[in-house]
Short mmCIF file of C-alpha atoms and ligand atoms in Angstrom, two decimals:
data_model
loop_
_atom_site.label_atom_id
_atom_site.label_comp_id
_atom_site.label_asym_id
_atom_site.label_seq_id
_atom_site.Cartn_x
_atom_site.Cartn_y
_atom_site.Cartn_z
CA MET T 84 -1.82 11.20 13.51
CA VAL T 85 0.06 8.55 11.52
CA VAL T 86 -1.84 5.65 9.96
CA PHE T 87 -0.35 2.20 9.28
CA GLU T 88 -1.97 -0.34 6.96
CA LYS T 89 -0.97 -3.87 6.07
CA ALA T 90 -1.03 -4.63 2.36
CA PRO T 91 -1.17 -8.43 1.93
CA ALA T 92 -0.10 -10.31 -1.20
CA LYS T 93 -2.61 -12.41 -3.14
CA ILE T 94 -2.35 -15.68 -4.98
CA ASN T 95 -4.68 -16.84 -7.72
CA LEU T 96 -6.38 -20.17 -7.14
CA SER T 97 -7.72 -19.98 -10.70
CA LEU T 98 -7.39 -17.72 -13.73
CA ASP T 99 -9.59 -18.34 -16.79
CA VAL T 100 -9.19 -15.93 -19.68
CA LEU T 101 -12.51 -15.70 -21.54
CA ASN T 102 -12.23 -13.24 -24.43
CA LYS T 103 -10.53 -10.09 -25.64
CA ARG T 104 -12.71 -6.99 -25.34
CA ALA T 105 -13.07 -4.01 -27.62
CA ASP T 106 -11.19 -1.84 -25.07
CA GLY T 107 -8.12 -4.13 -25.30
CA TYR T 108 -8.59 -5.76 -21.87
CA HIS T 109 -9.50 -9.42 -21.47
CA ASP T 110 -12.51 -10.71 -19.56
CA VAL T 111 -11.37 -13.12 -16.88
CA ASN T 112 -12.85 -15.37 -14.21
CA MET T 113 -10.52 -15.83 -11.30
CA VAL T 114 -10.42 -16.76 -7.65
CA MET T 115 -7.95 -14.90 -5.46
CA THR T 116 -7.04 -15.27 -1.81
CA THR T 117 -4.70 -13.36 0.50
CA ILE T 118 -1.58 -14.83 2.12
CA ASP T 119 0.39 -13.77 5.18
CA LEU T 120 3.12 -11.95 3.26
CA ALA T 121 2.48 -8.21 3.37
CA ASP T 122 3.92 -4.79 2.63
CA ARG T 123 3.64 -2.20 5.37
CA VAL T 124 2.19 1.15 4.32
CA SER T 125 2.64 4.22 6.54
CA LEU T 126 0.73 7.45 5.90
CA TYR T 127 2.11 10.71 7.38
CA PRO T 128 0.15 13.99 7.08
CA LEU T 129 2.11 16.78 5.33
CA HIS T 130 1.75 20.48 6.10
CA ARG T 131 1.63 21.39 2.39
CA ASP T 132 -0.81 20.10 -0.26
CA ASP T 133 1.42 17.51 -1.91
CA ILE T 134 1.92 13.73 -2.30
CA THR T 135 5.31 12.14 -1.73
CA VAL T 136 6.17 8.45 -1.75
CA VAL T 137 9.27 6.45 -0.83
CA ALA T 138 9.72 2.70 -1.09
CA ASP T 139 12.66 0.69 0.23
CA ASN T 140 12.97 -1.26 -3.04
CA GLN T 141 14.96 -0.21 -6.09
CA TYR T 142 12.37 -1.64 -8.51
CA VAL T 143 9.54 0.50 -7.16
CA PRO T 144 9.22 4.09 -8.47
CA ASN T 145 9.25 6.93 -5.90
CA ASP T 146 7.00 9.21 -7.95
CA GLU T 147 3.59 9.52 -9.62
CA ARG T 148 4.11 6.13 -11.39
CA ASN T 149 3.79 4.40 -8.01
CA LEU T 150 0.31 2.84 -7.63
CA ALA T 151 0.22 4.10 -4.02
CA TYR T 152 0.77 7.66 -5.30
CA LYS T 153 -1.98 7.18 -7.90
CA ALA T 154 -4.35 5.99 -5.17
CA ALA T 155 -3.62 9.05 -2.99
CA ALA T 156 -4.06 11.43 -5.94
CA LEU T 157 -7.39 9.84 -6.89
CA PHE T 158 -8.57 9.90 -3.26
CA LYS T 159 -7.74 13.61 -2.88
CA ARG T 160 -9.41 14.48 -6.21
CA THR T 161 -12.55 12.44 -5.53
CA PHE T 162 -13.16 13.91 -2.07
CA HIS T 163 -11.76 17.41 -2.80
CA ILE T 164 -9.09 17.16 -0.12
CA THR T 165 -6.42 19.84 -0.11
CA LYS T 166 -4.25 18.29 2.62
CA GLY T 167 -0.93 16.62 1.82
CA ILE T 168 0.33 13.09 2.45
CA HIS T 169 3.68 11.32 2.67
CA ILE T 170 3.57 7.56 1.93
CA GLU T 171 6.25 5.13 3.07
CA LEU T 172 6.25 1.61 1.62
CA GLU T 173 8.13 -1.15 3.39
CA LYS T 174 8.16 -3.74 0.62
CA HIS T 175 8.08 -7.41 1.58
CA ILE T 176 6.09 -8.62 -1.45
CA PRO T 177 8.44 -9.27 -4.39
CA VAL T 178 7.89 -6.86 -7.31
CA SER T 179 6.49 -7.97 -10.70
CA ALA T 180 5.98 -11.44 -9.27
CA GLY T 181 2.26 -12.06 -9.84
CA LEU T 182 1.51 -11.49 -6.16
CA GLY T 183 -0.30 -8.16 -6.53
CA GLY T 184 2.08 -6.04 -4.44
CA GLY T 185 1.49 -2.71 -6.19
CA SER T 186 -2.29 -3.22 -6.26
CA SER T 187 -2.32 -4.11 -2.58
CA ASP T 188 -0.30 -0.98 -1.69
CA ALA T 189 -2.80 1.14 -3.66
CA ALA T 190 -5.74 -0.49 -1.86
CA ALA T 191 -4.03 0.04 1.52
CA VAL T 192 -3.61 3.75 0.72
CA LEU T 193 -7.34 4.04 -0.08
CA ARG T 194 -8.29 2.32 3.20
CA GLY T 195 -5.71 4.27 5.19
CA LEU T 196 -6.63 7.72 3.85
CA LYS T 197 -10.29 7.02 4.62
CA ARG T 198 -9.23 6.42 8.24
CA LEU T 199 -6.75 9.31 8.43
CA TRP T 200 -9.18 11.88 7.05
CA GLN T 201 -12.14 10.28 8.87
CA LEU T 202 -14.45 9.81 5.87
CA ASP T 203 -16.56 7.25 7.73
CA HIS T 204 -19.43 7.48 5.22
CA VAL T 205 -17.22 6.15 2.39
CA SER T 206 -17.94 2.43 1.85
CA ASN T 207 -15.51 -0.28 0.78
CA ALA T 208 -17.62 -0.59 -2.39
CA THR T 209 -16.79 3.05 -3.21
CA LEU T 210 -13.09 2.44 -2.50
CA ALA T 211 -13.22 -0.64 -4.74
CA GLU T 212 -14.82 1.39 -7.56
CA MET T 213 -12.05 3.95 -7.21
CA GLY T 214 -9.49 1.13 -7.14
CA ALA T 215 -10.70 -0.15 -10.52
CA GLN T 216 -9.48 3.13 -12.05
CA ILE T 217 -5.97 2.36 -10.80
CA GLY T 218 -5.68 -1.34 -11.72
CA SER T 219 -7.81 -4.44 -12.28
CA ASP T 220 -6.61 -6.19 -9.07
CA VAL T 221 -7.06 -3.18 -6.77
CA PRO T 222 -10.80 -3.78 -6.04
CA PHE T 223 -10.00 -7.30 -4.78
CA CYS T 224 -7.20 -5.87 -2.62
CA VAL T 225 -9.57 -3.33 -1.04
CA TYR T 226 -11.50 -6.24 0.51
CA GLY T 227 -8.77 -8.90 0.70
CA LYS T 228 -9.85 -12.33 2.00
CA THR T 229 -11.10 -14.68 -0.76
CA ALA T 230 -13.18 -13.65 -3.76
CA LEU T 231 -14.32 -14.42 -7.27
CA ALA T 232 -13.23 -11.62 -9.62
CA THR T 233 -14.91 -11.21 -13.02
CA GLY T 234 -14.99 -8.64 -15.82
CA ARG T 235 -11.37 -7.48 -16.19
CA GLY T 236 -11.03 -8.46 -12.53
CA GLU T 237 -12.88 -5.52 -10.98
CA HIS T 238 -16.23 -7.20 -10.15
CA ILE T 239 -15.88 -8.89 -6.79
CA ALA T 240 -18.05 -11.56 -5.15
CA HIS T 241 -16.96 -12.84 -1.75
CA LEU T 242 -16.21 -16.54 -1.25
CA PRO T 243 -15.57 -18.78 1.77
CA ALA T 244 -11.92 -18.94 2.88
CA PRO T 245 -9.90 -21.93 1.64
CA PRO T 246 -9.31 -24.76 4.13
CA SER T 247 -6.36 -23.84 6.32
CA CYS T 248 -3.08 -24.69 4.56
CA TRP T 249 0.54 -23.74 3.92
CA VAL T 250 1.81 -22.01 0.81
CA VAL T 251 5.27 -22.74 -0.56
CA LEU T 252 6.24 -19.79 -2.79
CA ALA T 253 9.16 -20.04 -5.21
CA ARG T 254 10.11 -17.12 -7.42
CA PRO T 255 12.60 -17.26 -10.27
CA ASP T 256 14.86 -14.21 -10.38
CA ILE T 257 12.97 -12.39 -13.15
CA GLY T 258 10.19 -9.81 -13.23
CA VAL T 259 7.13 -10.34 -15.41
CA SER T 260 4.77 -7.56 -16.43
CA THR T 261 1.14 -8.61 -16.96
CA ARG T 262 0.89 -6.29 -19.95
CA THR T 263 3.47 -8.31 -21.87
CA ILE T 264 1.81 -11.69 -21.20
CA PHE T 265 -1.82 -11.14 -22.25
CA PRO T 266 -1.08 -10.20 -25.90
CA LYS T 267 0.86 -13.45 -26.36
CA LEU T 268 -2.01 -15.64 -25.19
CA THR T 269 -3.85 -17.80 -27.73
CA LEU T 270 -7.43 -18.05 -26.57
CA ASN T 271 -9.01 -21.51 -26.38
CA ASP T 272 -12.13 -22.11 -28.47
CA VAL T 273 -13.76 -23.45 -25.33
CA PRO T 274 -12.89 -21.28 -22.33
CA SER T 275 -11.35 -22.98 -19.29
CA THR T 276 -13.52 -23.72 -16.26
CA TYR T 277 -10.92 -23.83 -13.49
CA THR T 278 -12.80 -21.11 -11.61
CA GLU T 279 -16.08 -23.01 -11.52
CA GLY T 280 -14.40 -26.06 -9.97
CA VAL T 281 -12.46 -23.99 -7.42
CA VAL T 282 -15.59 -22.07 -6.36
CA THR T 283 -17.49 -25.33 -5.75
CA ALA T 284 -14.55 -26.75 -3.79
CA LEU T 285 -14.41 -23.62 -1.61
CA GLU T 286 -18.14 -23.82 -0.97
CA THR T 287 -17.81 -27.45 0.11
CA HIS T 288 -14.56 -26.72 2.01
CA ASP T 289 -12.79 -29.53 0.13
CA PHE T 290 -9.01 -28.97 0.08
CA TYR T 291 -8.18 -31.73 -2.41
CA ALA T 292 -10.98 -30.80 -4.83
CA MET T 293 -9.71 -27.20 -4.69
CA CYS T 294 -6.19 -28.37 -5.58
CA ASP T 295 -7.49 -30.62 -8.38
CA HIS T 296 -9.40 -27.78 -10.06
CA MET T 297 -6.73 -25.07 -9.76
CA GLY T 298 -5.45 -23.80 -13.11
CA ASN T 299 -4.13 -20.67 -14.81
CA ASP T 300 -4.48 -19.93 -18.55
CA LEU T 301 -1.49 -17.56 -18.45
CA GLU T 302 0.91 -20.38 -17.52
CA SER T 303 1.13 -21.47 -21.17
CA VAL T 304 2.66 -18.08 -22.05
CA THR T 305 4.87 -17.32 -19.03
CA LEU T 306 6.28 -20.83 -18.61
CA THR T 307 7.21 -20.97 -22.30
CA LEU T 308 8.86 -17.54 -22.20
CA TYR T 309 10.70 -18.29 -18.96
CA PRO T 310 11.84 -21.95 -18.80
CA GLU T 311 13.28 -21.33 -15.30
CA ALA T 312 9.69 -20.88 -14.05
CA GLN T 313 8.70 -24.14 -15.77
CA ARG T 314 11.62 -25.92 -14.06
CA ILE T 315 10.57 -24.60 -10.66
CA LYS T 316 7.03 -25.83 -11.26
CA GLU T 317 8.31 -29.31 -12.16
CA LYS T 318 10.63 -29.35 -9.16
CA MET T 319 7.77 -28.43 -6.82
CA GLN T 320 5.61 -31.18 -8.29
CA GLN T 321 8.28 -33.72 -7.29
CA TYR T 322 7.42 -33.07 -3.63
CA ASP T 323 3.99 -34.64 -4.07
CA ILE T 324 2.22 -31.32 -3.43
CA PRO T 325 -1.47 -31.55 -4.35
CA GLY T 326 -1.91 -28.04 -5.80
CA VAL T 327 0.97 -26.45 -7.76
CA MET T 328 0.29 -23.39 -9.91
CA MET T 329 1.64 -20.06 -11.14
CA SER T 330 0.09 -16.96 -9.57
CA GLY T 331 -1.30 -14.23 -11.87
CA SER T 332 0.95 -13.61 -14.85
CA GLY T 333 3.84 -15.10 -12.87
CA PRO T 334 6.57 -15.90 -12.50
CA THR T 335 5.96 -16.98 -8.87
CA ILE T 336 5.00 -20.64 -8.54
CA PHE T 337 3.17 -21.75 -5.41
CA GLY T 338 2.16 -25.03 -3.89
CA LEU T 339 -0.61 -25.60 -1.34
CA VAL T 340 0.07 -28.16 1.39
CA GLU T 341 -2.13 -29.15 4.33
CA HIS T 342 0.57 -30.27 6.72
CA TYR T 343 3.55 -28.25 7.93
CA SER T 344 6.06 -31.13 7.83
CA LYS T 345 5.41 -31.76 4.13
CA ALA T 346 5.46 -28.03 3.34
CA LYS T 347 8.78 -27.65 5.17
CA ARG T 348 10.30 -30.56 3.25
CA ALA T 349 9.35 -28.95 -0.07
CA TYR T 350 10.58 -25.55 1.16
CA ASN T 351 13.97 -26.96 2.18
CA GLY T 352 14.35 -28.89 -1.08
CA LEU T 353 13.47 -25.91 -3.26
CA ARG T 354 15.89 -23.59 -1.44
CA GLY T 355 18.82 -25.37 -3.05
CA PHE T 356 17.22 -24.80 -6.44
CA CYS T 357 15.81 -21.28 -6.38
CA HIS T 358 17.04 -18.35 -4.29
CA ASP T 359 13.67 -16.83 -3.30
CA VAL T 360 11.58 -19.50 -1.54
CA ARG T 361 9.13 -18.71 1.25
CA LEU T 362 6.76 -20.64 3.44
CA VAL T 363 3.63 -18.71 4.41
CA ARG T 364 0.01 -19.39 5.28
CA VAL T 365 -3.22 -18.79 3.45
CA MET T 366 -5.17 -16.06 5.26
CA GLY T 367 -8.23 -15.80 2.94
P1 ATP I 411 1.20 -6.73 -12.40
O1 ATP I 411 0.21 -7.79 -12.62
O2 ATP I 411 0.64 -5.34 -12.46
O3 ATP I 411 2.46 -6.91 -13.21
P2 ATP I 411 2.47 -7.81 -10.08
O4 ATP I 411 1.77 -8.22 -8.85
O5 ATP I 411 3.04 -8.92 -10.90
O6 ATP I 411 1.50 -6.92 -10.87
P3 ATP I 411 3.74 -5.52 -8.87
O7 ATP I 411 4.71 -5.86 -7.81
O8 ATP I 411 2.44 -4.97 -8.47
O9 ATP I 411 3.61 -6.81 -9.80
O10 ATP I 411 4.51 -4.49 -9.85
C1 ATP I 411 4.24 -4.31 -11.18
C2 ATP I 411 4.87 -3.01 -11.70
O11 ATP I 411 4.30 -1.88 -11.02
C3 ATP I 411 6.38 -2.88 -11.51
O12 ATP I 411 6.90 -2.49 -12.76
C4 ATP I 411 6.57 -1.75 -10.52
O13 ATP I 411 7.68 -0.94 -10.84
C5 ATP I 411 5.27 -0.95 -10.63
N1 ATP I 411 4.81 -0.40 -9.33
C6 ATP I 411 4.19 0.76 -9.16
N2 ATP I 411 3.87 0.96 -7.88
C7 ATP I 411 4.29 -0.12 -7.20
C8 ATP I 411 4.25 -0.50 -5.82
N3 ATP I 411 3.70 0.28 -4.89
N4 ATP I 411 4.78 -1.70 -5.49
C9 ATP I 411 5.31 -2.50 -6.44
N5 ATP I 411 5.40 -2.17 -7.74
C10 ATP I 411 4.90 -0.99 -8.13
#
């Protein structure tokens, strides 16, 4: 049997950084939601006890550094499985873009191996706990949809989906690693409260209130380091888009738009300005 899993990208609707912890991580409050841009993960049983991984993207490692490999190794260890697995990743989510591609691939491997090896008693909560050992965004990706993530991102509380809307994504041609952004952040004396406002807006299903409250503490670092990302943000704001923000540690900038015609106008305008522009939908 071969198992296929979709691994959707996420965007952040908020990202508040609260404090630095003794273990070096930061506590965050953030709202994330999935969009209809996804990698495709295929899992093929192997006759020998081994893990192999191939991705069709030069920036993704084909060895034990791949988060999909790490997920398979952890799954086999946790459930004492001595069967082998070959993982193929068809990458559609840009790499090091703030869209959670690696984390989503890892989560898809956890879900897919549960199906392939028929471990029906294993809950999503268990998969999410395992995911936290691989990366802070993996627990969210196990569930997908829309959620509030706290702690270093691993504690998940489900939220209502955002009102239906379009997402204009524009990515400058640079990769940003989250690990390089956090240390450069100067923490505010009073922590931001973007998340609180976004959660209330989701609960009241208010698109414009959601856009008004969106915010990301990491923008101050990434947009200063990479002025091309700042320019894309400013360009997108010229299209009168209600919610424009950077996702995760960037550099992808996104805008939320209710109506297709307006989204398409922004998409067309940005294409002359930035070579990777996409128009997708919120799935959350
Ligand atoms: P992060 O916040 O971890 O930087 P991101 O969403 O911005 O995440 P990813 O596309 O997940 O970016 O990739 C981050 C790094 O992880 C890259 O250096 C990449 O080489 C490595 N990586 C490992 N496994 C994968 C994978 N399956 N897909 C994409 N990148 C992967």
